[in-house]
Coordinates of C-alpha atoms in Angstrom, one line a residue:
X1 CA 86.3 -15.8 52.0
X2 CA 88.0 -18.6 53.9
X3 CA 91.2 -20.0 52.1
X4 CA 90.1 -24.0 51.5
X5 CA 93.8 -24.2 50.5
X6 CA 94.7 -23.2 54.6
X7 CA 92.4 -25.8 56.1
X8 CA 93.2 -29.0 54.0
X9 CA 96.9 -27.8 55.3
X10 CA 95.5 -27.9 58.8
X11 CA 94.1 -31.2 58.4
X12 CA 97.2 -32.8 57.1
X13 CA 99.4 -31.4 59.7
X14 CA 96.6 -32.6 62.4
X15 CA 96.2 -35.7 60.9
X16 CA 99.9 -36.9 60.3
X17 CA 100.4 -35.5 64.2
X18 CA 97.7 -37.5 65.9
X19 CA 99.3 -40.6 64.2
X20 CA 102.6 -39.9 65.2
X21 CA 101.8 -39.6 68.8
X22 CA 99.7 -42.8 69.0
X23 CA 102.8 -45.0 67.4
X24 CA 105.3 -43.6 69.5
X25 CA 102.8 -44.1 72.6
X26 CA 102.9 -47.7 71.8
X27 CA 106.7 -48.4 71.0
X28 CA 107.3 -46.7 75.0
X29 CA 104.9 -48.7 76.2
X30 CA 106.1 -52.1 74.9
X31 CA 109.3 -51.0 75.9
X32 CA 108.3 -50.8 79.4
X33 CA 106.7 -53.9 79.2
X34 CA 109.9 -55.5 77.9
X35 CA 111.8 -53.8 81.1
X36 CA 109.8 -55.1 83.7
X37 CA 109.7 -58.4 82.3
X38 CA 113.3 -58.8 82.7
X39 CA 113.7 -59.3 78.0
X40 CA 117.2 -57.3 76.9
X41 CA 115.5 -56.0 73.9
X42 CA 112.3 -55.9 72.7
X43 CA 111.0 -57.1 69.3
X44 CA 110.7 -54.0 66.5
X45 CA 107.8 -51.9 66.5
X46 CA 105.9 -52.6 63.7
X47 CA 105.6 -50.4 60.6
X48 CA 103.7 -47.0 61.3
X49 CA 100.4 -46.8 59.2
X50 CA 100.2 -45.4 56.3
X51 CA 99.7 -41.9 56.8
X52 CA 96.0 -40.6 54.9
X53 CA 95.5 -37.8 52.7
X54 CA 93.5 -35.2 53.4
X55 CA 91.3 -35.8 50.7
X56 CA 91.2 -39.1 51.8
X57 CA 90.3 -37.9 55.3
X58 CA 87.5 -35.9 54.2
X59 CA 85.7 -38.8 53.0
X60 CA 84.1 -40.2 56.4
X61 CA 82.7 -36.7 57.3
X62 CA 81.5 -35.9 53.8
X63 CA 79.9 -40.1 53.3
X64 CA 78.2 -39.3 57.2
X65 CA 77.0 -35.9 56.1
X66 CA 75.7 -37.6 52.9
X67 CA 73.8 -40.6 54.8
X68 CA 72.2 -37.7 57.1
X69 CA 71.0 -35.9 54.6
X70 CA 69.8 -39.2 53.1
X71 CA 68.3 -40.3 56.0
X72 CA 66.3 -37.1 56.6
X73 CA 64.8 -37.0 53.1
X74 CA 64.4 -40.6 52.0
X75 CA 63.3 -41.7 55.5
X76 CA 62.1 -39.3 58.4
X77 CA 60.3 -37.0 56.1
X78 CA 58.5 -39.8 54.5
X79 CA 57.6 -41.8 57.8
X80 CA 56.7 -38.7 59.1
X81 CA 54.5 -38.0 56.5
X82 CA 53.2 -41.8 56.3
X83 CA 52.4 -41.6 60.1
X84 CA 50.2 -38.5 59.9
X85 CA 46.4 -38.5 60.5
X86 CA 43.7 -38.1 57.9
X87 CA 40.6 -36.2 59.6
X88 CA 37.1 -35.8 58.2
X89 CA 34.3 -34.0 59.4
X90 CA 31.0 -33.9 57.6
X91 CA 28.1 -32.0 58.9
X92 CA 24.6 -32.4 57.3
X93 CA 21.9 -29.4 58.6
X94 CA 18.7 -28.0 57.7
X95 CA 17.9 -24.6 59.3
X96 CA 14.8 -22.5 59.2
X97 CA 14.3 -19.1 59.9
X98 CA 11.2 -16.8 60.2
X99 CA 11.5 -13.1 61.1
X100 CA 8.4 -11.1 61.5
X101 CA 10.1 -7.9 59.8
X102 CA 10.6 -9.4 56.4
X103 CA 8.1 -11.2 53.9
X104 CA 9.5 -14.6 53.9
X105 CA 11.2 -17.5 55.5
X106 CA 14.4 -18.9 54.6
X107 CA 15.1 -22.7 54.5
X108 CA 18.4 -23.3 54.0
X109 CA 19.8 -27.2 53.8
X110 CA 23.5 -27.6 54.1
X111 CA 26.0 -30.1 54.4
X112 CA 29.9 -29.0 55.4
X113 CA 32.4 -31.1 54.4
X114 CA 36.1 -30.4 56.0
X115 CA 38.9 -32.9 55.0
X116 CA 42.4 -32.2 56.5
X117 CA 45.8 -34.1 57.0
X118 CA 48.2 -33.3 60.0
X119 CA 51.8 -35.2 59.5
X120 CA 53.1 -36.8 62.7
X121 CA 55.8 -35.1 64.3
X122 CA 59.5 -34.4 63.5
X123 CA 61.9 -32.7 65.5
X124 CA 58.8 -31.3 67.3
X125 CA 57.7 -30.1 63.7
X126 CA 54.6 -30.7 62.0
X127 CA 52.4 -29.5 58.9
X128 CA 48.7 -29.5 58.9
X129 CA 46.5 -29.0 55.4
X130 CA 42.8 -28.5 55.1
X131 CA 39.8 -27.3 53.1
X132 CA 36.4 -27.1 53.5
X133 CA 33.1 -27.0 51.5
X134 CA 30.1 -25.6 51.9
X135 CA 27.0 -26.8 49.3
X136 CA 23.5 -26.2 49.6
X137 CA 21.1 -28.9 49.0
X138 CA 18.0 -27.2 47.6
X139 CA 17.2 -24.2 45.7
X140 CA 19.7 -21.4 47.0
X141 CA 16.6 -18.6 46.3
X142 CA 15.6 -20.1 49.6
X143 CA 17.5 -18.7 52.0
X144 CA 19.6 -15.3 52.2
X145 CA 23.0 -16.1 51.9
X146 CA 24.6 -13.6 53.6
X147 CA 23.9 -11.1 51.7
X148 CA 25.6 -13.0 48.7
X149 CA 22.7 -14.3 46.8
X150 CA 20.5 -11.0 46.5
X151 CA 17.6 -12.4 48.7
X152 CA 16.9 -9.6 51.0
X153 CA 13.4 -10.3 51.9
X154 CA 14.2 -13.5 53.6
X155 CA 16.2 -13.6 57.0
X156 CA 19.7 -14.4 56.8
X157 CA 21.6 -17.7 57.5
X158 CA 25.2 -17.5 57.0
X159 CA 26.3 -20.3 55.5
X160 CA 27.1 -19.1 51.6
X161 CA 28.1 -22.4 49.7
X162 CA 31.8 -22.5 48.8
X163 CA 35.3 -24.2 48.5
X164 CA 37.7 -22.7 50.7
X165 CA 40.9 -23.7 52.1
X166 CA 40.6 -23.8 55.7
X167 CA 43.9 -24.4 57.6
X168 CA 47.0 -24.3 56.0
X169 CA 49.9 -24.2 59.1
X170 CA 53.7 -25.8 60.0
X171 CA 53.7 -25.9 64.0
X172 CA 56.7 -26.9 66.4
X173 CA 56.3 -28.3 69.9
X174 CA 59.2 -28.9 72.8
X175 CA 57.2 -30.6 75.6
X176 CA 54.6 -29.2 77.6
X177 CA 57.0 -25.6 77.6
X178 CA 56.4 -24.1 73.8
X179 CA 54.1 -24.5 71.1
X180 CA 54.3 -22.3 68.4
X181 CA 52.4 -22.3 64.8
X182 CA 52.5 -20.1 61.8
X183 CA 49.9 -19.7 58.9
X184 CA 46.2 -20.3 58.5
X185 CA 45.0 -21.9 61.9
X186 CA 42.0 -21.6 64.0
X187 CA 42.5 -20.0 67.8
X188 CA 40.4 -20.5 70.2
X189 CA 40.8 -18.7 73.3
X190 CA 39.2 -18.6 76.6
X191 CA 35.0 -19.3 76.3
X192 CA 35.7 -17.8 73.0
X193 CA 33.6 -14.5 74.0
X194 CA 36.8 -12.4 72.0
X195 CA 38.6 -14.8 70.5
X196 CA 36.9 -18.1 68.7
X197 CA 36.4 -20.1 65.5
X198 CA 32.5 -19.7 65.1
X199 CA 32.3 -22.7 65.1
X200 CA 28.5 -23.4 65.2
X201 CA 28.5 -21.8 61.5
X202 CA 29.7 -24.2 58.5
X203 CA 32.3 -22.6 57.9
X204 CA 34.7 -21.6 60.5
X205 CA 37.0 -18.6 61.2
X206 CA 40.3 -18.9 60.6
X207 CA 43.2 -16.9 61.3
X208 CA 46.2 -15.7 59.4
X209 CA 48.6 -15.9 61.9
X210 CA 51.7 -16.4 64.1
X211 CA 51.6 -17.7 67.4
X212 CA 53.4 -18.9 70.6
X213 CA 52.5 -20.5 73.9
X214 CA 55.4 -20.8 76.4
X215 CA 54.6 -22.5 80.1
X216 CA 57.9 -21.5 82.1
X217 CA 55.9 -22.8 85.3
X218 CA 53.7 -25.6 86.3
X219 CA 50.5 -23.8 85.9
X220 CA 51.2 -20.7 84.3
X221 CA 50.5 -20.6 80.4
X222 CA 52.0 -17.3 78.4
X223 CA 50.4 -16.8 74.7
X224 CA 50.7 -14.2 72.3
X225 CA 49.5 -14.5 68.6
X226 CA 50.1 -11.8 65.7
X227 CA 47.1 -11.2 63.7
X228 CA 47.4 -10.1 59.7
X229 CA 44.4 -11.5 58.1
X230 CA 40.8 -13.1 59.4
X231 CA 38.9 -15.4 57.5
X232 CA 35.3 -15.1 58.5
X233 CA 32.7 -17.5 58.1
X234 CA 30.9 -15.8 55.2
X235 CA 34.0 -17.2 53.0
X236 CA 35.4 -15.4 49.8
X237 CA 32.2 -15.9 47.9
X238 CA 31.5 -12.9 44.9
X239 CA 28.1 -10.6 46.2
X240 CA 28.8 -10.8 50.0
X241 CA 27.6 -7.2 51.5
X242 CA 30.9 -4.7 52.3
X243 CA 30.3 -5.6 56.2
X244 CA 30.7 -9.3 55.6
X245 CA 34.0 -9.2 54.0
X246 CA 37.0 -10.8 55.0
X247 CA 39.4 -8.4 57.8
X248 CA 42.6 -6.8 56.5
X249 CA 44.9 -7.2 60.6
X250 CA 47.4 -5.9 62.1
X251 CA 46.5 -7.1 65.8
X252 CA 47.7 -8.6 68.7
X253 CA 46.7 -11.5 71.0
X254 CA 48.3 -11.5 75.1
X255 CA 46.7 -14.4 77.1
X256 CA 47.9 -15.0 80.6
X257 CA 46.5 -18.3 82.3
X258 CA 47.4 -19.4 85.8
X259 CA 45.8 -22.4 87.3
X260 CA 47.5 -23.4 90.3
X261 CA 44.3 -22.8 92.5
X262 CA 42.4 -25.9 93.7
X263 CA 39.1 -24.4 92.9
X264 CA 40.1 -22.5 89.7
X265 CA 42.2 -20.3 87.3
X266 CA 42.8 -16.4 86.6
X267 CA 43.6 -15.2 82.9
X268 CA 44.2 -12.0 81.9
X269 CA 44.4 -10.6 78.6
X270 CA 44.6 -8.0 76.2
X271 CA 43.8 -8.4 72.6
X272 CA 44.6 -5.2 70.3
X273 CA 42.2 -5.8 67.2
X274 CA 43.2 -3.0 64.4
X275 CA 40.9 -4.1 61.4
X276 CA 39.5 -3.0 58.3
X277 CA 37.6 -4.5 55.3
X278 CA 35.6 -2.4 52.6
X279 CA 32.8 -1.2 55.4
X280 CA 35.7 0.4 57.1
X281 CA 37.9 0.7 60.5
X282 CA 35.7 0.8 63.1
X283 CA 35.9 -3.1 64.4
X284 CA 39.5 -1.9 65.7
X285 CA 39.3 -1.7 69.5
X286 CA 41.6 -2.5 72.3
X287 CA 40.3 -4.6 75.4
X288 CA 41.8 -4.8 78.7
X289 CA 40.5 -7.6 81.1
X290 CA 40.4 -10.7 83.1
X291 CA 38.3 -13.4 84.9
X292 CA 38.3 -15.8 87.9
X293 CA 36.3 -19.0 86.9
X294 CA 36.5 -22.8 88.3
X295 CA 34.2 -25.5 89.8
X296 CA 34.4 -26.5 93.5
X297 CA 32.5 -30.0 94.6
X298 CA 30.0 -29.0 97.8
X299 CA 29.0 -32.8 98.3
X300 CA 29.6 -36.2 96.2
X301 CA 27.3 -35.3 94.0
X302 CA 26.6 -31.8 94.3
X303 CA 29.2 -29.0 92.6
X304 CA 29.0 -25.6 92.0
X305 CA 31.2 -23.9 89.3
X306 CA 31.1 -20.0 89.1
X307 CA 32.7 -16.9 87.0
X308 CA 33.3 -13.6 87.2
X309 CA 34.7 -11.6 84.6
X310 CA 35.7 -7.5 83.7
X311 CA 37.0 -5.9 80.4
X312 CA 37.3 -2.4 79.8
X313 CA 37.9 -1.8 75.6
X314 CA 38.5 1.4 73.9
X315 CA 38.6 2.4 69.9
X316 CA 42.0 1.3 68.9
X317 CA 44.4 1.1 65.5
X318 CA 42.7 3.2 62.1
X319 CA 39.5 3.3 64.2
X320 CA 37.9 6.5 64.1
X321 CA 35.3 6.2 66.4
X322 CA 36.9 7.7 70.3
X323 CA 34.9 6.2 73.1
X324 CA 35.5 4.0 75.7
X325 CA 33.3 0.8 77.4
X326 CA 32.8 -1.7 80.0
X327 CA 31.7 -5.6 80.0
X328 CA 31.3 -8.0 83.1
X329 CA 29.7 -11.0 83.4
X330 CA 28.7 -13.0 86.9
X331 CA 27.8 -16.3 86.5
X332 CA 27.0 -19.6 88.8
X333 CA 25.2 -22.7 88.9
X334 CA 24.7 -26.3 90.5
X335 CA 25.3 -29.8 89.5
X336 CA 23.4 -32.3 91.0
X337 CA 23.5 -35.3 88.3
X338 CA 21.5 -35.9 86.3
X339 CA 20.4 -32.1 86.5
X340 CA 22.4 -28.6 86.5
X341 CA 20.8 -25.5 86.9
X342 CA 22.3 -21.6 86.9
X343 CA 21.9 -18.2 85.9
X344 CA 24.0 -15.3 84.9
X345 CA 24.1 -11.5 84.4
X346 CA 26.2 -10.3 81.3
X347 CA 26.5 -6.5 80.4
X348 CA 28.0 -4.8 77.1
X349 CA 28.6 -1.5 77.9
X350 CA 27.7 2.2 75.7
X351 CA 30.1 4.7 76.2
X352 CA 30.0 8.4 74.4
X353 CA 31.4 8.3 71.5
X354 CA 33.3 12.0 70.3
X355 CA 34.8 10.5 67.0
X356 CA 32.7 10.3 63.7
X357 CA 29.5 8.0 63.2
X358 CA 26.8 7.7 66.3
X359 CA 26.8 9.7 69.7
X360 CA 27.6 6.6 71.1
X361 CA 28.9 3.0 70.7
X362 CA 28.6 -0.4 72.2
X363 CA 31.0 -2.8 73.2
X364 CA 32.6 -4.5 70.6
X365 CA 33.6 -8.0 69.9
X366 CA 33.9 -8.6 66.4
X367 CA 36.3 -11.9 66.4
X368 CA 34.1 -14.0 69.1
X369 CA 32.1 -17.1 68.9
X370 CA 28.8 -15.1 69.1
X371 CA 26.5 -17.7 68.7
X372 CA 27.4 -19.3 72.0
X373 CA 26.2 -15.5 73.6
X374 CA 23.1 -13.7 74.1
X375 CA 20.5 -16.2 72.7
X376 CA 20.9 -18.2 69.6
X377 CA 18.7 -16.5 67.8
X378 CA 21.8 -14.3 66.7
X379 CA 19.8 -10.9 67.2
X380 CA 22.7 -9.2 69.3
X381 CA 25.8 -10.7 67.0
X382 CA 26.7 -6.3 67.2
X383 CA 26.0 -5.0 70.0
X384 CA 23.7 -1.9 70.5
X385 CA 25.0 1.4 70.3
X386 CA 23.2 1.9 74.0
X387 CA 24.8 -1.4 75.2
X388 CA 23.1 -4.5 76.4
X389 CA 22.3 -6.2 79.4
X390 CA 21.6 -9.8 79.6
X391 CA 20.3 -11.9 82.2
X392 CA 20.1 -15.5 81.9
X393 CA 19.0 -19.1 83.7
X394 CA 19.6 -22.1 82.0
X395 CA 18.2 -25.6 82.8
X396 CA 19.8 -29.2 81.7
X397 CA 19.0 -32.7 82.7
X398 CA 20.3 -35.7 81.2
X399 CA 18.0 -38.2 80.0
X400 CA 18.2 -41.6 79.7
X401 CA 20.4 -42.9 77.4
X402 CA 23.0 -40.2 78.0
X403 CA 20.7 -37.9 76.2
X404 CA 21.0 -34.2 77.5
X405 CA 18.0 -31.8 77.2
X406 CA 19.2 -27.9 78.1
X407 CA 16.8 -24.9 78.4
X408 CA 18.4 -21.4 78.4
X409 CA 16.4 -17.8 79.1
X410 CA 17.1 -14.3 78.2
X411 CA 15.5 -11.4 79.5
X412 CA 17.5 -8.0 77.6
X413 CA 17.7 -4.5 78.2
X414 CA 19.3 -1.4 77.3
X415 CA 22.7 -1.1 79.4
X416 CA 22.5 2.9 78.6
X417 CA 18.8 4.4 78.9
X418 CA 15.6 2.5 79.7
X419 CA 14.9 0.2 76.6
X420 CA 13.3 -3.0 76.9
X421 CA 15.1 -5.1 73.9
X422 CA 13.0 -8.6 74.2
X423 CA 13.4 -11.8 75.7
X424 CA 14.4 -15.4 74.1
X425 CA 13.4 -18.7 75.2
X426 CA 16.3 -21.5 73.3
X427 CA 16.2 -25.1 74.2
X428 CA 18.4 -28.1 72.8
X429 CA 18.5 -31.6 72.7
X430 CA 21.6 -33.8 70.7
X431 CA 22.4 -37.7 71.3
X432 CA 25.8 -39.3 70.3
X433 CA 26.3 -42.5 68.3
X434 CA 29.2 -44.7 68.5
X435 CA 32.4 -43.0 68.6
X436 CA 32.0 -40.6 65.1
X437 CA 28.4 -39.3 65.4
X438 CA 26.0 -36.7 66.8
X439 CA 22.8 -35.6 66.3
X440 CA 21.1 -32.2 67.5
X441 CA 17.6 -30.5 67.4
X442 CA 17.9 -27.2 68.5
X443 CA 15.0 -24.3 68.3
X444 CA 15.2 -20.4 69.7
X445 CA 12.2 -18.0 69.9
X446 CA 12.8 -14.4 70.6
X447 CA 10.5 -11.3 71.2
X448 CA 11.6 -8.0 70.2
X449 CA 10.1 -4.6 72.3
X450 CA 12.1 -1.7 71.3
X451 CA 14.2 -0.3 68.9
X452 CA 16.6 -2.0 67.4
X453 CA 15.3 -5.3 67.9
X454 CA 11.4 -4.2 67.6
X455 CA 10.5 -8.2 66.1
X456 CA 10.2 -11.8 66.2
X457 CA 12.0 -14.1 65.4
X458 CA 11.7 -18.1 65.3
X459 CA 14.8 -20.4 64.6
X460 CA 14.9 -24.5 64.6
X461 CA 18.1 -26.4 63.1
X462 CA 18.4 -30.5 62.8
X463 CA 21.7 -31.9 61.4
X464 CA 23.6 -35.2 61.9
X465 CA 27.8 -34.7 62.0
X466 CA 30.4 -37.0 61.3
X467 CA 33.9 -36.5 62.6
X468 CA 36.8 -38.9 62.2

């Protein structure tokens, strides 16, 4: 331990010194003065000061460290806090669902209401806070719940009514160069084919986590995020199924994005998934991959954007499945406003599998935004253990009124033998009002052929969202 004793000593002698030296400074420079002015003898210097303490010398350090600390909490905390932003977002939906392989329909009216408060920043700090609630608006008997509610002869819609808290995170920025958060946060990465908050579901995925961004070039963006819990959009609700339950994580997230290229950006990535709930381990895999996507202008009002993308993934972590699989995905299409028009080929590959469970397994991504992927019917959310192929043409125009109309095709396949899985015809149509709402009608049809999607199925959602 440091003898306080020693230093108050120090002080003194440093103190009385510095004082010394300034009044004997001044008494040779009058002096001079005197000299050159031609005066026999100059006036008497006048008395020293009075020499401080150092008790007494403390006191300006000690009152300044005291105002600081003052400052901090009785100011800059609370203007920080009185400067933050409130945001709401309520989302009001009714969705209807009728598979041909169960008895009956579900109708299932929802409305989402997410409240959260983000404080402004402070020394590049800040906090965020937010829940979310999920209620249905009818009978809950109507729909299947996820599995919660016990009504298995009706088609599932995930949406399970509950109070959650949602986002719960302190971040810190420096610039454009670092942004790091830890705690309860969505990530989004990429398209969100791995990575995403579901988004399209009421309640979003969330991620117990802590991550970085660094950008130590123009155009290069580093990120890596450590993954110990997911909250999935089924919630913590009582009933929910083993295979709907929350993820136990110990993963990791490695993003590389460079976007120095006129016509478009490279990432790379590799995201080590090792996670369990009570179904089990075997959503752990490791994938390996990258894409080149951007958007190039052909005339003033023709563009073409384009993709192309690989990933090879393997079992990974407490998995106990041993197999190994491939995924690409081409992609391109043309913008000629009011109208853009495309088409893609996406495959999931099967690969052997000599661990336990099937003889072989599909391509996993059990953390994506899989509603945005292979129809949005929602019959593919797990891949096939023979894989799938996907190919896919999409038509939009924009109507008057800045209204835009988009029709999607799927035509699917086995990616490992010769099965025929279907095809699905989506289309969507949504409108914005003002600057806080939207409005969307959205319906998907699919046709099932063989094994394991051998039925129909006939979707059509209509909600009105408000986000401030």
């Amino acid at each position: 331990m440091k003898n306080p004793y020693k230093n108050m000593t120090h002080k003194k002698i440093l103190t009385g010194s510095a004082i010394v030296l300034a009044a004997t400074a001044s008494v040779f420079a009058q002096q001079n003065a005197f000299m050159q002015a031609g005066t026999a003898q100059p006036p008497l210097p006048p008395a020293p000061p009075k020499v401080m303490s150092a008790a007494t010398t403390a006191t300006p350090s000690a009152s300044a460290s005291t105002n600081a600390v003052e400052e901090l909490f009785g100011v800059k905390i609370p203007d920080a806090v009185a400067k933050g932003k409130v945001n709401v977002n309520v989302r009001l939906r009714y969705e209807q669902v009728d598979q041909s392989s169960l008895p009956n329909q579900s109708f299932a009216p929802t409305i989402r209401t997410r409240v959260g408060y983000t404080t402004a920043p402070l020394y590049g700090f800040q906090g965020m806070v937010e829940g979310v609630n999920v209620s249905d608006l009818g009978p809950e008997s109507n729909y299947n719940a996820a599995g919660s509610n016990h009504q298995g002869t009706r088609p599932i819609v995930a949406d399970p009514p509950l109070t959650e808290l949602n986002q719960a995170w302190v971040g810190y920025s420096y610039t454009n160069m670092l942004k790091a958060k830890v705690g309860q946060q969505v990530i989004d990465l990429d398209n969100q084919r791995f990575i995403g908050d579901v988004g399209w579901r009421q309640n979003q995925q969330t991620f117990d986590a802590a991550t970085i961004g660094v950008s130590p070039l123009k155009d290069l963006n580093l990120y890596y995020g450590y993954v110990w819990d997911v909250h999935r959009v089924f919630g913590d609700v009582n009933g929910l199924p083993a295979k709907n339950d929350n993820f136990d994580s110990s993963s990791h997230l490695i993003n590389v994005d460079y976007s120095g290229w006129k016509y478009g950006r490279f990432v790379g990535y590799s995201y080590l998934l090792d996670l369990s709930n009570e179904a089990g381990n075997n959503n752990s895999c490791a994938t390996y991959g990258g894409y080149f996507a951007g958007q190039a202008p052909i005339t003033d009002k023709v563009s073409a954007d384009y993709r192309a993308e690989y990933a090879y993934q393997t079992d990974y972590g407490k998995s106990t499945l041993n197999y190994s699989a491939d995924y690409y995905n081409f992609e391109a299409g043309l913008n000629v406003k009011p109208v853009a028009f495309g088409g893609g080929y996406e495959v999931l590959g099967s690969g052997s599998n000599s661990g336990t469970g099937p003889a072989r397994t599909g391509f996993q991504t059990p953390l994506a935004t899989l509603h945005a992927f292979n129809g949005w019917d929602d019959v593919f959310l797990a891949t096939p253990a023979n894989g799938l192929q996907d190919l896919y043409g999409y038509f939009q125009v924009t109507l008057p009124e800045q209204i835009p109309l988009r029709f999607v095709y799927h035509k699917y396949n086995a990616d490992y033998g010769s099965g025929d899985y279907g095809q699905e015809y989506d289309v969507v149509v949504s409108k914005k009002f003002g600057k806080y709402w939207n409005a969307l009608v959205k319906y998907a049809c699919y046709n099932g052929q063989d094994a394991p999607a051998a039925y129909t199925v006939n979707k059509f959602w209509a909600q009105v969202e408000f986000n401030f």
